[in-house]
Amino acid sequence: MEEAQLNPTTRPAGPALRFVAAALIVRGEEVLIGQRRPDQPMALLWEFPGGKIEAGESPEQALARELSEELGIQAVIGPPVTHIRHNYRHGGAVDLQFFAVHEFFGEIANQIYQQVRWVRLEDLTGYDFLAADRGLIKDLAAGKLL
């Protein structure tokens, strides 16, 4: 009977990487943010609307779908703003693509968040955001990117 040999170049799989598209929905000097519900992972932290990019979707298609599901709006997805890859301490990883949304149709109807809120860009640092968003928050509050 042969002994199983380990391949020295084999490494354990890294953290699962989720591909996400998120919106910076802008109204004048304000942006829309949502607070996660208490029953969700990373409960009560703030984030930008958006979600997972499904197989076969472009980031823009995924974002349009997510904004319809989460907020009940038909968004005009604008240009990409920034791209962030973040490894969480608990082992997960996220690849985030942020897009500007300056125009949408319909009234915002919160479907998934504890609450949604329009916030002035310079006030964003006063909210407890997901770790992956924190560098972006500082840049937005400083008047960069948008």
GROMACS .gro file of N, CA and C in nm:
model
  438
    1MET      N    1   0.084  -0.118   0.000
    1MET     CA    2   0.000   0.000   0.000
    1MET      C    3   0.088   0.124   0.000
    2GLU      N    4   0.061   0.216  -0.091
    2GLU     CA    5   0.142   0.337  -0.101
    2GLU      C    6   0.094   0.441  -0.001
    3GLU      N    7   0.188   0.513   0.053
    3GLU     CA    8   0.152   0.622   0.143
    3GLU      C    9   0.116   0.744   0.061
    4ALA      N   10   0.015   0.814   0.104
    4ALA     CA   11  -0.024   0.937   0.035
    4ALA      C   12   0.084   1.041   0.056
    5GLN      N   13   0.121   1.107  -0.052
    5GLN     CA   14   0.223   1.211  -0.040
    5GLN      C   15   0.157   1.347  -0.054
    6LEU      N   16   0.203   1.440   0.026
    6LEU     CA   17   0.153   1.577   0.018
    6LEU      C   18   0.236   1.653  -0.084
    7ASN      N   19   0.171   1.726  -0.165
    7ASN     CA   20   0.239   1.811  -0.262
    7ASN      C   21   0.282   1.937  -0.187
    8PRO      N   22   0.412   1.965  -0.180
    8PRO     CA   23   0.457   2.081  -0.103
    8PRO      C   24   0.408   2.215  -0.160
    9THR      N   25   0.363   2.217  -0.285
    9THR     CA   26   0.315   2.343  -0.341
    9THR      C   27   0.165   2.363  -0.316
   10THR      N   28   0.099   2.262  -0.259
   10THR     CA   29  -0.044   2.275  -0.230
   10THR      C   30  -0.063   2.360  -0.105
   11ARG      N   31  -0.152   2.456  -0.117
   11ARG     CA   32  -0.181   2.543  -0.002
   11ARG      C   33  -0.329   2.532   0.030
   12PRO      N   34  -0.364   2.552   0.156
   12PRO     CA   35  -0.506   2.551   0.188
   12PRO      C   36  -0.577   2.666   0.115
   13ALA      N   37  -0.702   2.646   0.085
   13ALA     CA   38  -0.778   2.751   0.016
   13ALA      C   39  -0.785   2.875   0.103
   14GLY      N   40  -0.778   2.991   0.039
   14GLY     CA   41  -0.787   3.118   0.111
   14GLY      C   42  -0.932   3.149   0.143
   15PRO      N   43  -0.954   3.267   0.202
   15PRO     CA   44  -1.091   3.304   0.236
   15PRO      C   45  -1.175   3.318   0.110
   16ALA      N   46  -1.302   3.288   0.123
   16ALA     CA   47  -1.394   3.302   0.009
   16ALA      C   48  -1.399   3.449  -0.030
   17LEU      N   49  -1.387   3.474  -0.159
   17LEU     CA   50  -1.389   3.610  -0.211
   17LEU      C   51  -1.525   3.637  -0.274
   18ARG      N   52  -1.596   3.736  -0.222
   18ARG     CA   53  -1.725   3.774  -0.277
   18ARG      C   54  -1.707   3.899  -0.363
   19PHE      N   55  -1.765   3.898  -0.482
   19PHE     CA   56  -1.760   4.012  -0.572
   19PHE      C   57  -1.889   4.092  -0.556
   20VAL      N   58  -1.873   4.220  -0.524
   20VAL     CA   59  -1.987   4.305  -0.488
   20VAL      C   60  -1.981   4.436  -0.567
   21ALA      N   61  -2.099   4.484  -0.607
   21ALA     CA   62  -2.112   4.616  -0.668
   21ALA      C   63  -2.193   4.702  -0.572
   22ALA      N   64  -2.149   4.825  -0.549
   22ALA     CA   65  -2.216   4.915  -0.455
   22ALA      C   66  -2.235   5.052  -0.517
   23ALA      N   67  -2.339   5.122  -0.469
   23ALA     CA   68  -2.376   5.251  -0.527
   23ALA      C   69  -2.348   5.366  -0.432
   24LEU      N   70  -2.292   5.470  -0.489
   24LEU     CA   71  -2.285   5.599  -0.420
   24LEU      C   72  -2.397   5.681  -0.483
   25ILE      N   73  -2.516   5.673  -0.422
   25ILE     CA   74  -2.634   5.742  -0.473
   25ILE      C   75  -2.628   5.885  -0.421
   26VAL      N   76  -2.605   5.977  -0.512
   26VAL     CA   77  -2.575   6.116  -0.476
   26VAL      C   78  -2.695   6.205  -0.502
   27ARG      N   79  -2.722   6.292  -0.406
   27ARG     CA   80  -2.825   6.395  -0.418
   27ARG      C   81  -2.763   6.525  -0.366
   28GLY      N   82  -2.719   6.610  -0.457
   28GLY     CA   83  -2.649   6.732  -0.415
   28GLY      C   84  -2.521   6.698  -0.343
   29GLU      N   85  -2.510   6.741  -0.218
   29GLU     CA   86  -2.391   6.713  -0.135
   29GLU      C   87  -2.414   6.595  -0.041
   30GLU      N   88  -2.520   6.517  -0.067
   30GLU     CA   89  -2.554   6.405   0.020
   30GLU      C   90  -2.543   6.273  -0.056
   31VAL      N   91  -2.527   6.167   0.023
   31VAL     CA   92  -2.522   6.031  -0.032
   31VAL      C   93  -2.612   5.943   0.054
   32LEU      N   94  -2.673   5.841  -0.009
   32LEU     CA   95  -2.764   5.752   0.063
   32LEU      C   96  -2.685   5.637   0.125
   33ILE      N   97  -2.710   5.612   0.254
   33ILE     CA   98  -2.647   5.500   0.324
   33ILE      C   99  -2.756   5.417   0.391
   34GLY      N  100  -2.723   5.290   0.416
   34GLY     CA  101  -2.817   5.201   0.483
   34GLY      C  102  -2.752   5.134   0.603
   35GLN      N  103  -2.833   5.115   0.706
   35GLN     CA  104  -2.784   5.048   0.827
   35GLN      C  105  -2.834   4.904   0.827
   36ARG      N  106  -2.740   4.811   0.846
   36ARG     CA  107  -2.775   4.669   0.848
   36ARG      C  108  -2.866   4.638   0.967
   37ARG      N  109  -2.952   4.539   0.949
   37ARG     CA  110  -3.045   4.500   1.054
   37ARG      C  111  -2.972   4.425   1.167
   38PRO      N  112  -3.033   4.420   1.287
   38PRO     CA  113  -2.970   4.350   1.399
   38PRO      C  114  -2.950   4.201   1.375
   39ASP      N  115  -3.032   4.139   1.287
   39ASP     CA  116  -3.022   3.995   1.263
   39ASP      C  117  -2.924   3.960   1.151
   40GLN      N  118  -2.856   4.057   1.094
   40GLN     CA  119  -2.760   4.033   0.986
   40GLN      C  120  -2.618   4.025   1.041
   41PRO      N  121  -2.528   3.959   0.967
   41PRO     CA  122  -2.386   3.967   1.004
   41PRO      C  123  -2.341   4.113   1.004
   42MET      N  124  -2.251   4.147   1.090
   42MET     CA  125  -2.202   4.285   1.105
   42MET      C  126  -2.319   4.379   1.132
   43ALA      N  127  -2.402   4.336   1.225
   43ALA     CA  128  -2.527   4.403   1.259
   43ALA      C  129  -2.508   4.551   1.292
   44LEU      N  130  -2.603   4.630   1.242
   44LEU     CA  131  -2.618   4.772   1.269
   44LEU      C  132  -2.505   4.860   1.214
   45LEU      N  133  -2.412   4.801   1.141
   45LEU     CA  134  -2.311   4.884   1.074
   45LEU      C  135  -2.373   4.945   0.949
   46TRP      N  136  -2.316   5.056   0.906
   46TRP     CA  137  -2.365   5.127   0.789
   46TRP      C  138  -2.290   5.083   0.666
   47GLU      N  139  -2.357   5.093   0.551
   47GLU     CA  140  -2.297   5.054   0.424
   47GLU      C  141  -2.365   5.130   0.312
   48PHE      N  142  -2.309   5.116   0.193
   48PHE     CA  143  -2.371   5.171   0.073
   48PHE      C  144  -2.455   5.061   0.008
   49PRO      N  145  -2.570   5.096  -0.047
   49PRO     CA  146  -2.655   4.995  -0.110
   49PRO      C  147  -2.582   4.922  -0.224
   50GLY      N  148  -2.617   4.796  -0.240
   50GLY     CA  149  -2.557   4.714  -0.345
   50GLY      C  150  -2.557   4.569  -0.302
   51GLY      N  151  -2.483   4.487  -0.374
   51GLY     CA  152  -2.479   4.346  -0.336
   51GLY      C  153  -2.396   4.262  -0.430
   52LYS      N  154  -2.411   4.133  -0.411
   52LYS     CA  155  -2.330   4.033  -0.480
   52LYS      C  156  -2.354   4.035  -0.631
   53ILE      N  157  -2.245   4.022  -0.704
   53ILE     CA  158  -2.251   4.008  -0.850
   53ILE      C  159  -2.272   3.859  -0.879
   54GLU      N  160  -2.385   3.827  -0.942
   54GLU     CA  161  -2.418   3.688  -0.974
   54GLU      C  162  -2.348   3.646  -1.103
   55ALA      N  163  -2.334   3.516  -1.121
   55ALA     CA  164  -2.272   3.461  -1.242
   55ALA      C  165  -2.346   3.514  -1.365
   56GLY      N  166  -2.270   3.560  -1.463
   56GLY     CA  167  -2.328   3.608  -1.588
   56GLY      C  168  -2.366   3.755  -1.586
   57GLU      N  169  -2.355   3.821  -1.470
   57GLU     CA  170  -2.390   3.963  -1.461
   57GLU      C  171  -2.264   4.049  -1.469
   58SER      N  172  -2.277   4.164  -1.530
   58SER     CA  173  -2.172   4.266  -1.519
   58SER      C  174  -2.193   4.335  -1.384
   59PRO      N  175  -2.092   4.404  -1.332
   59PRO     CA  176  -2.113   4.478  -1.207
   59PRO      C  177  -2.229   4.577  -1.217
   60GLU      N  178  -2.241   4.644  -1.332
   60GLU     CA  179  -2.348   4.742  -1.349
   60GLU      C  180  -2.486   4.675  -1.348
   61GLN      N  181  -2.498   4.558  -1.413
   61GLN     CA  182  -2.625   4.485  -1.412
   61GLN      C  183  -2.661   4.439  -1.271
   62ALA      N  184  -2.562   4.388  -1.199
   62ALA     CA  185  -2.584   4.344  -1.062
   62ALA      C  186  -2.631   4.459  -0.975
   63LEU      N  187  -2.567   4.574  -0.991
   63LEU     CA  188  -2.603   4.689  -0.908
   63LEU      C  189  -2.744   4.737  -0.939
   64ALA      N  190  -2.780   4.744  -1.065
   64ALA     CA  191  -2.916   4.784  -1.102
   64ALA      C  192  -3.018   4.688  -1.040
   65ARG      N  193  -2.991   4.557  -1.046
   65ARG     CA  194  -3.081   4.458  -0.988
   65ARG      C  195  -3.092   4.476  -0.837
   66GLU      N  196  -2.977   4.490  -0.771
   66GLU     CA  197  -2.976   4.504  -0.625
   66GLU      C  198  -3.050   4.630  -0.579
   67LEU      N  199  -3.032   4.741  -0.650
   67LEU     CA  200  -3.100   4.864  -0.610
   67LEU      C  201  -3.250   4.853  -0.629
   68SER      N  202  -3.293   4.778  -0.729
   68SER     CA  203  -3.435   4.753  -0.747
   68SER      C  204  -3.488   4.668  -0.632
   69GLU      N  205  -3.414   4.563  -0.595
   69GLU     CA  206  -3.457   4.473  -0.487
   69GLU      C  207  -3.452   4.541  -0.350
   70GLU      N  208  -3.346   4.617  -0.323
   70GLU     CA  209  -3.325   4.676  -0.190
   70GLU      C  210  -3.403   4.804  -0.167
   71LEU      N  211  -3.415   4.885  -0.272
   71LEU     CA  212  -3.471   5.019  -0.256
   71LEU      C  213  -3.591   5.049  -0.345
   72GLY      N  214  -3.625   4.957  -0.434
   72GLY     CA  215  -3.739   4.977  -0.521
   72GLY      C  216  -3.721   5.085  -0.626
   73ILE      N  217  -3.596   5.112  -0.665
   73ILE     CA  218  -3.570   5.217  -0.765
   73ILE      C  219  -3.508   5.157  -0.891
   74GLN      N  220  -3.527   5.229  -1.000
   74GLN     CA  221  -3.461   5.195  -1.126
   74GLN      C  222  -3.349   5.297  -1.142
   75ALA      N  223  -3.226   5.255  -1.118
   75ALA     CA  224  -3.113   5.347  -1.115
   75ALA      C  225  -3.042   5.353  -1.250
   76VAL      N  226  -2.994   5.472  -1.280
   76VAL     CA  227  -2.905   5.492  -1.394
   76VAL      C  228  -2.764   5.478  -1.337
   77ILE      N  229  -2.698   5.366  -1.367
   77ILE     CA  230  -2.565   5.339  -1.311
   77ILE      C  231  -2.463   5.424  -1.383
   78GLY      N  232  -2.395   5.508  -1.307
   78GLY     CA  233  -2.296   5.599  -1.363
   78GLY      C  234  -2.158   5.537  -1.367
   79PRO      N  235  -2.057   5.622  -1.376
   79PRO     CA  236  -1.920   5.573  -1.390
   79PRO      C  237  -1.867   5.507  -1.263
   80PRO      N  238  -1.768   5.419  -1.280
   80PRO     CA  239  -1.703   5.362  -1.162
   80PRO      C  240  -1.631   5.473  -1.085
   81VAL      N  241  -1.634   5.461  -0.952
   81VAL     CA  242  -1.571   5.562  -0.865
   81VAL      C  243  -1.443   5.507  -0.804
   82THR      N  244  -1.448   5.385  -0.753
   82THR     CA  245  -1.330   5.323  -0.694
   82THR      C  246  -1.352   5.172  -0.684
   83HIS      N  247  -1.244   5.102  -0.657
   83HIS     CA  248  -1.244   4.955  -0.647
   83HIS      C  249  -1.160   4.919  -0.524
   84ILE      N  250  -1.219   4.840  -0.435
   84ILE     CA  251  -1.153   4.805  -0.309
   84ILE      C  252  -1.157   4.655  -0.290
   85ARG      N  253  -1.046   4.598  -0.248
   85ARG     CA  254  -1.046   4.458  -0.206
   85ARG      C  255  -1.009   4.457  -0.058
   86HIS      N  256  -1.091   4.390   0.023
   86HIS     CA  257  -1.073   4.392   0.168
   86HIS      C  258  -1.082   4.251   0.224
   87ASN      N  259  -0.986   4.217   0.310
   87ASN     CA  260  -0.988   4.089   0.382
   87ASN      C  261  -1.035   4.115   0.525
   88TYR      N  262  -1.146   4.054   0.562
   88TYR     CA  263  -1.197   4.069   0.698
   88TYR      C  264  -1.121   3.979   0.794
   89ARG      N  265  -1.113   4.021   0.919
   89ARG     CA  266  -1.041   3.944   1.021
   89ARG      C  267  -1.102   3.806   1.043
   90HIS      N  268  -1.233   3.794   1.025
   90HIS     CA  269  -1.299   3.665   1.048
   90HIS      C  270  -1.275   3.568   0.934
   91GLY      N  271  -1.205   3.611   0.828
   91GLY     CA  272  -1.168   3.519   0.722
   91GLY      C  273  -1.231   3.546   0.587
   92GLY      N  274  -1.339   3.620   0.582
   92GLY     CA  275  -1.401   3.649   0.453
   92GLY      C  276  -1.326   3.758   0.380
   93ALA      N  277  -1.349   3.766   0.251
   93ALA     CA  278  -1.288   3.870   0.170
   93ALA      C  279  -1.392   3.923   0.071
   94VAL      N  280  -1.380   4.051   0.038
   94VAL     CA  281  -1.476   4.113  -0.052
   94VAL      C  282  -1.402   4.197  -0.155
   95ASP      N  283  -1.448   4.190  -0.279
   95ASP     CA  284  -1.397   4.272  -0.388
   95ASP      C  285  -1.512   4.367  -0.424
   96LEU      N  286  -1.496   4.495  -0.388
   96LEU     CA  287  -1.603   4.593  -0.402
   96LEU      C  288  -1.577   4.689  -0.516
   97GLN      N  289  -1.676   4.704  -0.603
   97GLN     CA  290  -1.670   4.805  -0.709
   97GLN      C  291  -1.780   4.907  -0.681
   98PHE      N  292  -1.740   5.032  -0.667
   98PHE     CA  293  -1.835   5.139  -0.638
   98PHE      C  294  -1.863   5.220  -0.763
   99PHE      N  295  -1.991   5.250  -0.783
   99PHE     CA  296  -2.035   5.330  -0.898
   99PHE      C  297  -2.115   5.449  -0.850
  100ALA      N  298  -2.104   5.561  -0.921
  100ALA     CA  299  -2.186   5.678  -0.891
  100ALA      C  300  -2.324   5.657  -0.950
  101VAL      N  301  -2.425   5.699  -0.876
  101VAL     CA  302  -2.563   5.701  -0.925
  101VAL      C  303  -2.616   5.842  -0.898
  102HIS      N  304  -2.634   5.919  -1.004
  102HIS     CA  305  -2.684   6.055  -0.992
  102HIS      C  306  -2.830   6.067  -1.031
  103GLU      N  307  -2.884   5.959  -1.087
  103GLU     CA  308  -3.021   5.963  -1.135
  103GLU      C  309  -3.088   5.827  -1.113
  104PHE      N  310  -3.213   5.832  -1.066
  104PHE     CA  311  -3.292   5.709  -1.052
  104PHE      C  312  -3.439   5.745  -1.066
  105PHE      N  313  -3.518   5.643  -1.094
  105PHE     CA  314  -3.662   5.659  -1.111
  105PHE      C  315  -3.734   5.582  -1.003
  106GLY      N  316  -3.843   5.639  -0.951
  106GLY     CA  317  -3.919   5.579  -0.843
  106GLY      C  318  -3.882   5.642  -0.710
  107GLU      N  319  -3.963   5.612  -0.611
  107GLU     CA  320  -3.939   5.660  -0.474
  107GLU      C  321  -3.860   5.554  -0.398
  108ILE      N  322  -3.764   5.598  -0.320
  108ILE     CA  323  -3.688   5.502  -0.240
  108ILE      C  324  -3.780   5.437  -0.137
  109ALA      N  325  -3.785   5.305  -0.142
  109ALA     CA  326  -3.866   5.225  -0.049
  109ALA      C  327  -3.774   5.122   0.014
  110ASN      N  328  -3.735   5.146   0.136
  110ASN     CA  329  -3.642   5.057   0.207
  110ASN      C  330  -3.701   4.917   0.220
  111GLN      N  331  -3.633   4.819   0.162
  111GLN     CA  332  -3.679   4.681   0.165
  111GLN      C  333  -3.598   4.592   0.260
  112ILE      N  334  -3.474   4.630   0.291
  112ILE     CA  335  -3.388   4.536   0.364
  112ILE      C  336  -3.313   4.595   0.483
  113TYR      N  337  -3.304   4.725   0.492
  113TYR     CA  338  -3.220   4.786   0.596
  113TYR      C  339  -3.298   4.815   0.724
  114GLN      N  340  -3.226   4.829   0.834
  114GLN     CA  341  -3.284   4.881   0.957
  114GLN      C  342  -3.337   5.022   0.930
  115GLN      N  343  -3.255   5.100   0.860
  115GLN     CA  344  -3.295   5.234   0.817
  115GLN      C  345  -3.204   5.279   0.703
  116VAL      N  346  -3.253   5.372   0.623
  116VAL     CA  347  -3.171   5.438   0.522
  116VAL      C  348  -3.172   5.587   0.553
  117ARG      N  349  -3.067   5.654   0.511
  117ARG     CA  350  -3.053   5.794   0.547
  117ARG      C  351  -2.969   5.868   0.443
  118TRP      N  352  -3.014   5.990   0.409
  118TRP     CA  353  -2.931   6.079   0.327
  118TRP      C  354  -2.837   6.152   0.422
  119VAL      N  355  -2.707   6.148   0.391
  119VAL     CA  356  -2.605   6.206   0.479
  119VAL      C  357  -2.512   6.295   0.397
  120ARG      N  358  -2.481   6.410   0.454
  120ARG     CA  359  -2.384   6.499   0.388
  120ARG      C  360  -2.248   6.427   0.384
  121LEU      N  361  -2.178   6.443   0.273
  121LEU     CA  362  -2.050   6.374   0.255
  121LEU      C  363  -1.955   6.400   0.372
  122GLU      N  364  -1.947   6.524   0.417
  122GLU     CA  365  -1.852   6.556   0.525
  122GLU      C  366  -1.894   6.495   0.659
  123ASP      N  367  -2.018   6.447   0.672
  123ASP     CA  368  -2.065   6.387   0.796
  123ASP      C  369  -2.051   6.234   0.800
  124LEU      N  370  -2.005   6.174   0.691
  124LEU     CA  371  -1.997   6.028   0.683
  124LEU      C  372  -1.910   5.966   0.792
  125THR      N  373  -1.805   6.036   0.832
  125THR     CA  374  -1.713   5.978   0.931
  125THR      C  375  -1.779   5.963   1.068
  126GLY      N  376  -1.895   6.022   1.089
  126GLY     CA  377  -1.966   6.009   1.216
  126GLY      C  378  -2.049   5.881   1.225
  127TYR      N  379  -2.047   5.799   1.120
  127TYR     CA  380  -2.125   5.675   1.117
  127TYR      C  381  -2.030   5.555   1.124
  128ASP      N  382  -2.076   5.449   1.187
  128ASP     CA  383  -1.995   5.328   1.203
  128ASP      C  384  -2.016   5.238   1.081
  129PHE      N  385  -1.925   5.247   0.985
  129PHE     CA  386  -1.935   5.175   0.858
  129PHE      C  387  -1.865   5.040   0.865
  130LEU      N  388  -1.903   4.952   0.772
  130LEU     CA  389  -1.831   4.827   0.753
  130LEU      C  390  -1.683   4.858   0.731
  131ALA      N  391  -1.596   4.772   0.779
  131ALA     CA  392  -1.452   4.795   0.769
  131ALA      C  393  -1.407   4.819   0.625
  132ALA      N  394  -1.465   4.747   0.530
  132ALA     CA  395  -1.424   4.760   0.390
  132ALA      C  396  -1.451   4.899   0.334
  133ASP      N  397  -1.545   4.972   0.393
  133ASP     CA  398  -1.583   5.104   0.342
  133ASP      C  399  -1.508   5.220   0.408
  134ARG      N  400  -1.433   5.195   0.512
  134ARG     CA  401  -1.381   5.305   0.595
  134ARG      C  402  -1.282   5.395   0.524
  135GLY      N  403  -1.196   5.342   0.439
  135GLY     CA  404  -1.104   5.428   0.364
  135GLY      C  405  -1.179   5.515   0.265
  136LEU      N  406  -1.278   5.457   0.201
  136LEU     CA  407  -1.363   5.532   0.108
  136LEU      C  408  -1.435   5.645   0.180
  137ILE      N  409  -1.485   5.617   0.299
  137ILE     CA  410  -1.558   5.717   0.378
  137ILE      C  411  -1.469   5.839   0.403
  138LYS      N  412  -1.346   5.815   0.440
  138LYS     CA  413  -1.253   5.927   0.465
  138LYS      C  414  -1.232   6.009   0.339
  139ASP      N  415  -1.215   5.943   0.226
  139ASP     CA  416  -1.195   6.015   0.098
  139ASP      C  417  -1.320   6.094   0.059
  140LEU      N  418  -1.436   6.035   0.074
  140LEU     CA  419  -1.559   6.106   0.040
  140LEU      C  420  -1.580   6.228   0.130
  141ALA      N  421  -1.556   6.209   0.261
  141ALA     CA  422  -1.574   6.319   0.356
  141ALA      C  423  -1.475   6.432   0.330
  142ALA      N  424  -1.359   6.399   0.274
  142ALA     CA  425  -1.256   6.499   0.243
  142ALA      C  426  -1.280   6.566   0.108
  143GLY      N  427  -1.389   6.530   0.041
  143GLY     CA  428  -1.422   6.592  -0.087
  143GLY      C  429  -1.354   6.527  -0.206
  144LYS      N  430  -1.296   6.411  -0.187
  144LYS     CA  431  -1.232   6.338  -0.297
  144LYS      C  432  -1.333   6.245  -0.363
  145LEU      N  433  -1.307   6.204  -0.482
  145LEU     CA  434  -1.380   6.102  -0.558
  145LEU      C  435  -1.510   6.148  -0.624
  146LEU      N  436  -1.596   6.220  -0.553
  146LEU     CA  437  -1.724   6.264  -0.614
  146LEU      C  438  -1.722   6.414  -0.636
   0.00000   0.00000   0.00000
